[in-house]
Amino acid sequence: MRIRVLGAAAGGGFPQWNCACPNCRAVRSGNTALRPLLQSSLAVTANEKDWYLINAGPDILRQIESFASLNAGPGIRETPLAGVFLTDAELDHTIGLLSLREGSSLTIYGTEMVRSCLQSAFPVFPMLKNYCSWEWQSLNPGIRQKVGLLHEGEGGNIIVEPVPVSKKPPLYAKSTQELDCHEEIWEVGLVLHNENSGRCLAFFPTLEKITPAIEACLKKADILMVDGTFWSEDELTGMGASARDARSMGHLPISGPSGTLELLASFPAERKILIHINNSNPILKKDSVQRYTVERLGIEVAYDGMELEV
């Protein structure tokens, strides 16, 4: 199973268009210790022919064109894109579905709450119905699901295991009366199992807290890709960029007594990677103390174009 990081940044990308934090100013000025990043998304394949996206944000068209394996052809309207997995219904992870409207035979995977949200609060599916054909496949937290390949007999299947992460709905859905969003799972992480090798990747781009179920997944996975949004709890509030701290935005900080850094370092995975990194996070700067601290513990920082084999 081959995994390609199409985008490593949190919402807004890096630099973020409306941000003048030190990181954004530095990357715009050409500081070589920083590199621009597109918004968080992965591409996954088990046979080099059928590719699945994990989340589809506003950068999706640039991401597809930047990666030759996702480019159209050889047929005039042929594309290797077989489907999209959604970890939640956030705009940063779903708005790209509208950009894929010219395609066909697209399978979209997500939880029932995500489906309901994209049917009403953010009506992507009603908007898409006159543009392209698509099929919905529900993901049920705690149940493994085999994803069949379009090209049979070439490589193994991908087995997807959704893991509950959060009951926090997107901001745009909080006031929607049609959705009973108080007790349902809105966000999931995905454990991707390679049917042939038995190895797996745990992908948790957002972490509100580490539950026993999430910790069990992180302990057993061969490769971890987890929430690296904020270095500190008060990262945005301290610079006057927001009134909300990391936890109120649904993200555990990396550092601090209840951060994820030391816990991640204790897991046996062969690779541990931080992804979904906010433009304000000092780990983006290669020569920062924070970046050194992370790397000293054997933890990597994702970048656009990073590739993994599972």
Short mmCIF file of C-alpha atoms in Angstrom, two decimals:
data_model
loop_
_atom_site.label_atom_id
_atom_site.label_comp_id
_atom_site.label_asym_id
_atom_site.label_seq_id
_atom_site.Cartn_x
_atom_site.Cartn_y
_atom_site.Cartn_z
CA MET A 1 0.00 0.00 0.00
CA ARG A 2 1.43 3.31 -1.12
CA ILE A 3 0.49 6.58 0.60
CA ARG A 4 1.22 10.05 -0.76
CA VAL A 5 0.82 13.23 1.27
CA LEU A 6 -0.98 15.66 -1.05
CA GLY A 7 -1.17 18.35 1.61
CA ALA A 8 0.22 18.61 5.15
CA ALA A 9 -1.21 21.92 6.37
CA ALA A 10 -4.27 22.63 8.48
CA GLY A 11 -7.18 24.73 7.19
CA GLY A 12 -6.04 27.76 5.24
CA GLY A 13 -2.79 26.16 4.07
CA PHE A 14 0.65 27.65 4.56
CA PRO A 15 0.99 30.55 4.16
CA GLN A 16 -2.59 31.42 4.99
CA TRP A 17 -3.92 34.24 2.83
CA ASN A 18 -5.20 36.38 5.72
CA CYS A 19 -2.34 35.72 8.14
CA ALA A 20 0.75 37.80 8.90
CA CYS A 21 2.17 35.64 11.69
CA PRO A 22 5.99 35.24 11.78
CA ASN A 23 5.84 31.92 9.89
CA CYS A 24 3.63 33.24 7.09
CA ARG A 25 5.73 36.40 6.69
CA ALA A 26 8.92 34.32 6.61
CA VAL A 27 7.75 31.80 4.01
CA ARG A 28 6.47 34.62 1.78
CA SER A 29 9.87 36.29 1.98
CA GLY A 30 11.59 33.13 0.76
CA ASN A 31 13.08 31.89 4.04
CA THR A 32 14.50 28.47 3.13
CA ALA A 33 13.83 27.08 6.62
CA LEU A 34 10.13 27.00 5.72
CA ARG A 35 8.24 25.56 2.76
CA PRO A 36 4.68 26.28 1.53
CA LEU A 37 2.09 23.56 2.18
CA LEU A 38 -1.33 22.74 0.77
CA GLN A 39 -4.26 21.72 2.95
CA SER A 40 -4.33 18.28 4.55
CA SER A 41 -5.11 15.33 2.24
CA LEU A 42 -3.69 11.90 1.37
CA ALA A 43 -3.79 9.65 -1.69
CA VAL A 44 -3.70 5.87 -1.15
CA THR A 45 -3.41 2.87 -3.48
CA ALA A 46 -2.88 -0.86 -3.15
CA ASN A 47 -2.25 -1.58 -6.84
CA GLU A 48 -0.86 1.66 -8.39
CA LYS A 49 -3.99 1.97 -10.56
CA ASP A 50 -6.92 2.68 -8.26
CA TRP A 51 -6.30 5.70 -6.04
CA TYR A 52 -8.39 6.88 -3.10
CA LEU A 53 -8.26 10.32 -1.57
CA ILE A 54 -8.54 10.81 2.16
CA ASN A 55 -10.40 14.11 2.43
CA ALA A 56 -10.93 16.56 -0.42
CA GLY A 57 -10.24 20.17 0.45
CA PRO A 58 -10.13 23.40 -1.57
CA ASP A 59 -6.64 22.58 -2.91
CA ILE A 60 -7.68 19.26 -4.47
CA LEU A 61 -7.25 20.24 -8.13
CA ARG A 62 -3.72 21.56 -7.53
CA GLN A 63 -2.92 18.42 -5.56
CA ILE A 64 -4.11 16.12 -8.33
CA GLU A 65 -2.14 17.99 -11.00
CA SER A 66 0.99 18.03 -8.82
CA PHE A 67 1.08 14.21 -8.58
CA ALA A 68 1.50 12.39 -11.90
CA SER A 69 -0.09 9.16 -10.63
CA LEU A 70 -3.41 11.02 -10.23
CA ASN A 71 -3.32 12.70 -13.64
CA ALA A 72 -6.01 11.85 -16.21
CA GLY A 73 -5.45 9.31 -19.02
CA PRO A 74 -4.80 7.34 -21.07
CA GLY A 75 -8.46 7.65 -22.13
CA ILE A 76 -9.80 11.12 -22.88
CA ARG A 77 -11.89 11.17 -19.68
CA GLU A 78 -10.17 8.35 -17.82
CA THR A 79 -8.88 9.00 -14.29
CA PRO A 80 -7.25 6.77 -11.66
CA LEU A 81 -9.35 8.36 -8.92
CA ALA A 82 -11.68 5.67 -7.55
CA GLY A 83 -13.07 7.25 -4.41
CA VAL A 84 -12.82 9.65 -1.48
CA PHE A 85 -12.78 8.87 2.24
CA LEU A 86 -14.06 11.64 4.50
CA THR A 87 -12.94 11.75 8.13
CA ASP A 88 -15.50 14.46 8.91
CA ALA A 89 -17.80 17.04 7.28
CA GLU A 90 -15.56 20.08 7.80
CA LEU A 91 -15.33 22.47 4.85
CA ASP A 92 -11.56 21.97 4.74
CA HIS A 93 -12.12 18.25 4.07
CA THR A 94 -15.24 18.25 1.87
CA ILE A 95 -15.42 21.41 -0.24
CA GLY A 96 -13.15 19.78 -2.83
CA LEU A 97 -15.93 17.36 -3.73
CA LEU A 98 -17.51 20.20 -5.69
CA SER A 99 -14.30 20.55 -7.71
CA LEU A 100 -14.54 16.86 -8.68
CA ARG A 101 -17.97 17.34 -10.26
CA GLU A 102 -16.67 16.70 -13.81
CA GLY A 103 -15.68 13.16 -12.84
CA SER A 104 -17.78 10.00 -12.86
CA SER A 105 -18.11 6.72 -10.98
CA LEU A 106 -16.80 8.26 -7.79
CA THR A 107 -17.41 6.40 -4.52
CA ILE A 108 -17.60 8.55 -1.39
CA TYR A 109 -17.08 6.98 2.03
CA GLY A 110 -18.03 8.49 5.38
CA THR A 111 -20.17 8.16 8.48
CA GLU A 112 -23.93 8.59 8.41
CA MET A 113 -23.63 11.97 10.16
CA VAL A 114 -21.29 13.17 7.40
CA ARG A 115 -23.76 11.94 4.77
CA SER A 116 -26.65 13.74 6.47
CA CYS A 117 -24.65 16.93 6.74
CA LEU A 118 -23.62 16.87 3.07
CA GLN A 119 -27.24 16.28 2.14
CA SER A 120 -28.65 19.26 4.05
CA ALA A 121 -26.49 21.66 6.10
CA PHE A 122 -23.83 21.79 3.35
CA PRO A 123 -25.79 20.32 0.41
CA VAL A 124 -22.94 18.95 -1.65
CA PHE A 125 -24.84 15.88 -2.80
CA PRO A 126 -27.90 17.75 -4.14
CA MET A 127 -25.50 20.07 -5.98
CA LEU A 128 -23.50 17.18 -7.47
CA LYS A 129 -26.43 15.09 -8.70
CA ASN A 130 -26.78 16.89 -12.05
CA TYR A 131 -23.03 16.91 -12.74
CA CYS A 132 -21.67 13.44 -12.07
CA SER A 133 -22.57 9.96 -10.91
CA TRP A 134 -21.39 8.96 -7.47
CA GLU A 135 -22.05 6.23 -4.95
CA TRP A 136 -22.18 6.55 -1.18
CA GLN A 137 -20.67 3.91 1.12
CA SER A 138 -21.23 4.26 4.86
CA LEU A 139 -18.37 3.84 7.30
CA ASN A 140 -19.42 2.42 10.65
CA PRO A 141 -17.05 3.20 13.52
CA GLY A 142 -15.50 0.06 14.96
CA ILE A 143 -16.28 -2.07 11.88
CA ARG A 144 -13.59 -2.95 9.33
CA GLN A 145 -14.59 -2.54 5.71
CA LYS A 146 -12.86 -3.99 2.65
CA VAL A 147 -12.46 -1.55 -0.24
CA GLY A 148 -12.61 -3.45 -3.51
CA LEU A 149 -10.29 -2.44 -6.32
CA LEU A 150 -11.56 -1.64 -9.81
CA HIS A 151 -8.71 -3.63 -11.36
CA GLU A 152 -9.20 -7.10 -9.90
CA GLY A 153 -6.28 -9.41 -9.22
CA GLU A 154 -3.71 -6.64 -9.08
CA GLY A 155 -2.57 -6.14 -5.51
CA GLY A 156 -4.49 -6.68 -2.29
CA ASN A 157 -7.48 -4.86 -0.97
CA ILE A 158 -7.38 -1.94 1.43
CA ILE A 159 -9.22 -2.65 4.67
CA VAL A 160 -10.50 0.52 6.35
CA GLU A 161 -11.22 0.67 10.08
CA PRO A 162 -12.96 3.90 11.22
CA VAL A 163 -12.29 4.93 14.82
CA PRO A 164 -14.47 7.50 16.68
CA VAL A 165 -12.67 10.76 17.43
CA SER A 166 -15.19 13.49 18.25
CA LYS A 167 -18.86 14.43 18.59
CA LYS A 168 -18.07 18.03 17.60
CA PRO A 169 -20.01 19.09 14.48
CA PRO A 170 -18.63 21.64 11.98
CA LEU A 171 -19.33 25.25 12.93
CA TYR A 172 -21.72 25.66 10.00
CA ALA A 173 -23.83 22.70 11.19
CA LYS A 174 -24.23 23.66 14.84
CA SER A 175 -27.35 25.72 14.23
CA THR A 176 -28.96 23.32 11.78
CA GLN A 177 -32.19 22.06 13.33
CA GLU A 178 -32.55 19.11 10.95
CA LEU A 179 -29.47 17.36 12.33
CA ASP A 180 -29.50 15.81 15.78
CA CYS A 181 -25.81 16.34 16.32
CA HIS A 182 -25.38 16.03 20.07
CA GLU A 183 -24.61 12.35 20.58
CA GLU A 184 -23.46 11.24 17.14
CA ILE A 185 -19.89 10.70 15.96
CA TRP A 186 -18.87 13.50 13.61
CA GLU A 187 -15.15 12.86 13.26
CA VAL A 188 -13.29 9.59 12.81
CA GLY A 189 -9.71 8.52 12.36
CA LEU A 190 -8.88 5.80 9.85
CA VAL A 191 -6.70 2.73 10.28
CA LEU A 192 -5.75 1.50 6.79
CA HIS A 193 -4.78 -2.17 6.67
CA ASN A 194 -2.83 -3.73 3.81
CA GLU A 195 -4.58 -7.06 3.24
CA ASN A 196 -1.44 -8.67 1.79
CA SER A 197 1.22 -7.53 4.24
CA GLY A 198 -0.91 -7.27 7.38
CA ARG A 199 0.67 -3.88 8.12
CA CYS A 200 -1.34 -0.75 8.83
CA LEU A 201 -1.32 3.04 8.94
CA ALA A 202 -3.22 4.98 11.62
CA PHE A 203 -4.40 8.37 10.30
CA PHE A 204 -5.84 10.82 12.84
CA PRO A 205 -5.61 14.37 11.41
CA THR A 206 -7.63 15.73 14.33
CA LEU A 207 -7.42 14.61 17.95
CA GLU A 208 -9.72 16.14 20.53
CA LYS A 209 -8.56 13.62 23.14
CA ILE A 210 -6.88 10.24 23.14
CA THR A 211 -9.47 7.67 24.14
CA PRO A 212 -8.59 4.06 25.03
CA ALA A 213 -9.78 3.00 21.55
CA ILE A 214 -7.56 5.57 19.83
CA GLU A 215 -4.58 4.68 22.01
CA ALA A 216 -5.04 1.00 21.16
CA CYS A 217 -4.93 1.86 17.45
CA LEU A 218 -1.84 4.01 17.85
CA LYS A 219 -0.07 1.24 19.75
CA LYS A 220 -0.68 -1.42 17.10
CA ALA A 221 -0.07 0.60 13.91
CA ASP A 222 3.17 0.34 11.94
CA ILE A 223 3.00 4.00 10.86
CA LEU A 224 1.26 6.85 12.67
CA MET A 225 0.06 10.09 11.07
CA VAL A 226 -1.54 12.24 13.73
CA ASP A 227 -2.77 15.72 14.57
CA GLY A 228 0.10 18.21 14.63
CA THR A 229 -2.07 21.33 14.34
CA PHE A 230 -0.76 23.37 17.28
CA TRP A 231 2.46 23.30 19.24
CA SER A 232 0.94 24.90 22.34
CA GLU A 233 -2.48 25.37 23.93
CA ASP A 234 -2.35 29.18 23.61
CA GLU A 235 -0.59 29.37 20.25
CA LEU A 236 -3.24 31.51 18.53
CA THR A 237 -4.55 33.36 21.59
CA GLY A 238 -1.01 34.35 22.57
CA MET A 239 -0.38 36.11 19.25
CA GLY A 240 -3.84 37.68 19.19
CA ALA A 241 -4.98 35.66 16.17
CA SER A 242 -7.98 34.01 17.83
CA ALA A 243 -10.04 34.01 21.00
CA ARG A 244 -10.15 30.18 20.93
CA ASP A 245 -7.36 27.98 22.24
CA ALA A 246 -6.24 24.64 20.74
CA ARG A 247 -8.60 22.42 22.72
CA SER A 248 -11.67 24.55 22.08
CA MET A 249 -10.91 24.11 18.38
CA GLY A 250 -10.80 20.33 18.81
CA HIS A 251 -7.03 19.77 18.81
CA LEU A 252 -4.67 18.45 21.46
CA PRO A 253 -1.47 20.53 21.47
CA ILE A 254 1.82 18.79 20.81
CA SER A 255 3.69 20.20 23.82
CA GLY A 256 2.83 20.61 27.48
CA PRO A 257 1.93 18.19 30.28
CA SER A 258 -1.19 16.92 28.51
CA GLY A 259 0.17 17.26 24.96
CA THR A 260 0.77 14.38 22.57
CA LEU A 261 4.55 14.53 22.17
CA GLU A 262 5.76 12.23 24.94
CA LEU A 263 2.92 9.78 24.38
CA LEU A 264 3.65 9.51 20.66
CA ALA A 265 7.32 8.95 21.41
CA SER A 266 6.39 5.96 23.59
CA PHE A 267 4.53 4.06 20.87
CA PRO A 268 6.40 1.26 19.02
CA ALA A 269 5.48 2.37 15.45
CA GLU A 270 8.41 2.46 13.02
CA ARG A 271 7.42 5.93 11.82
CA LYS A 272 5.51 8.65 13.67
CA ILE A 273 4.47 11.68 11.64
CA LEU A 274 2.72 14.94 12.53
CA ILE A 275 0.26 16.21 9.91
CA HIS A 276 -2.49 18.87 9.63
CA ILE A 277 -0.06 21.54 10.81
CA ASN A 278 -1.30 25.08 11.37
CA ASN A 279 0.52 28.01 9.78
CA SER A 280 1.36 29.36 13.27
CA ASN A 281 3.10 26.19 14.46
CA PRO A 282 6.87 26.68 15.07
CA ILE A 283 7.65 23.08 14.01
CA LEU A 284 7.19 24.25 10.42
CA LYS A 285 10.54 26.00 10.69
CA LYS A 286 13.34 23.48 10.15
CA ASP A 287 15.84 25.24 12.43
CA SER A 288 13.44 25.94 15.33
CA VAL A 289 13.91 24.57 18.84
CA GLN A 290 10.46 23.00 18.62
CA ARG A 291 11.33 21.16 15.39
CA TYR A 292 14.55 19.89 16.99
CA THR A 293 12.59 18.69 20.04
CA VAL A 294 10.17 16.72 17.86
CA GLU A 295 12.86 15.15 15.69
CA ARG A 296 15.03 14.25 18.69
CA LEU A 297 12.17 12.01 19.85
CA GLY A 298 12.03 10.28 16.47
CA ILE A 299 8.91 12.09 15.25
CA GLU A 300 8.69 13.47 11.71
CA VAL A 301 6.89 16.51 10.33
CA ALA A 302 4.84 15.81 7.21
CA TYR A 303 5.38 17.76 3.99
CA ASP A 304 3.66 17.86 0.61
CA GLY A 305 4.97 15.00 -1.52
CA MET A 306 6.03 12.76 1.38
CA GLU A 307 5.55 9.08 0.48
CA LEU A 308 5.09 6.00 2.67
CA GLU A 309 4.85 2.25 2.08
CA VAL A 310 2.73 0.02 4.32
#
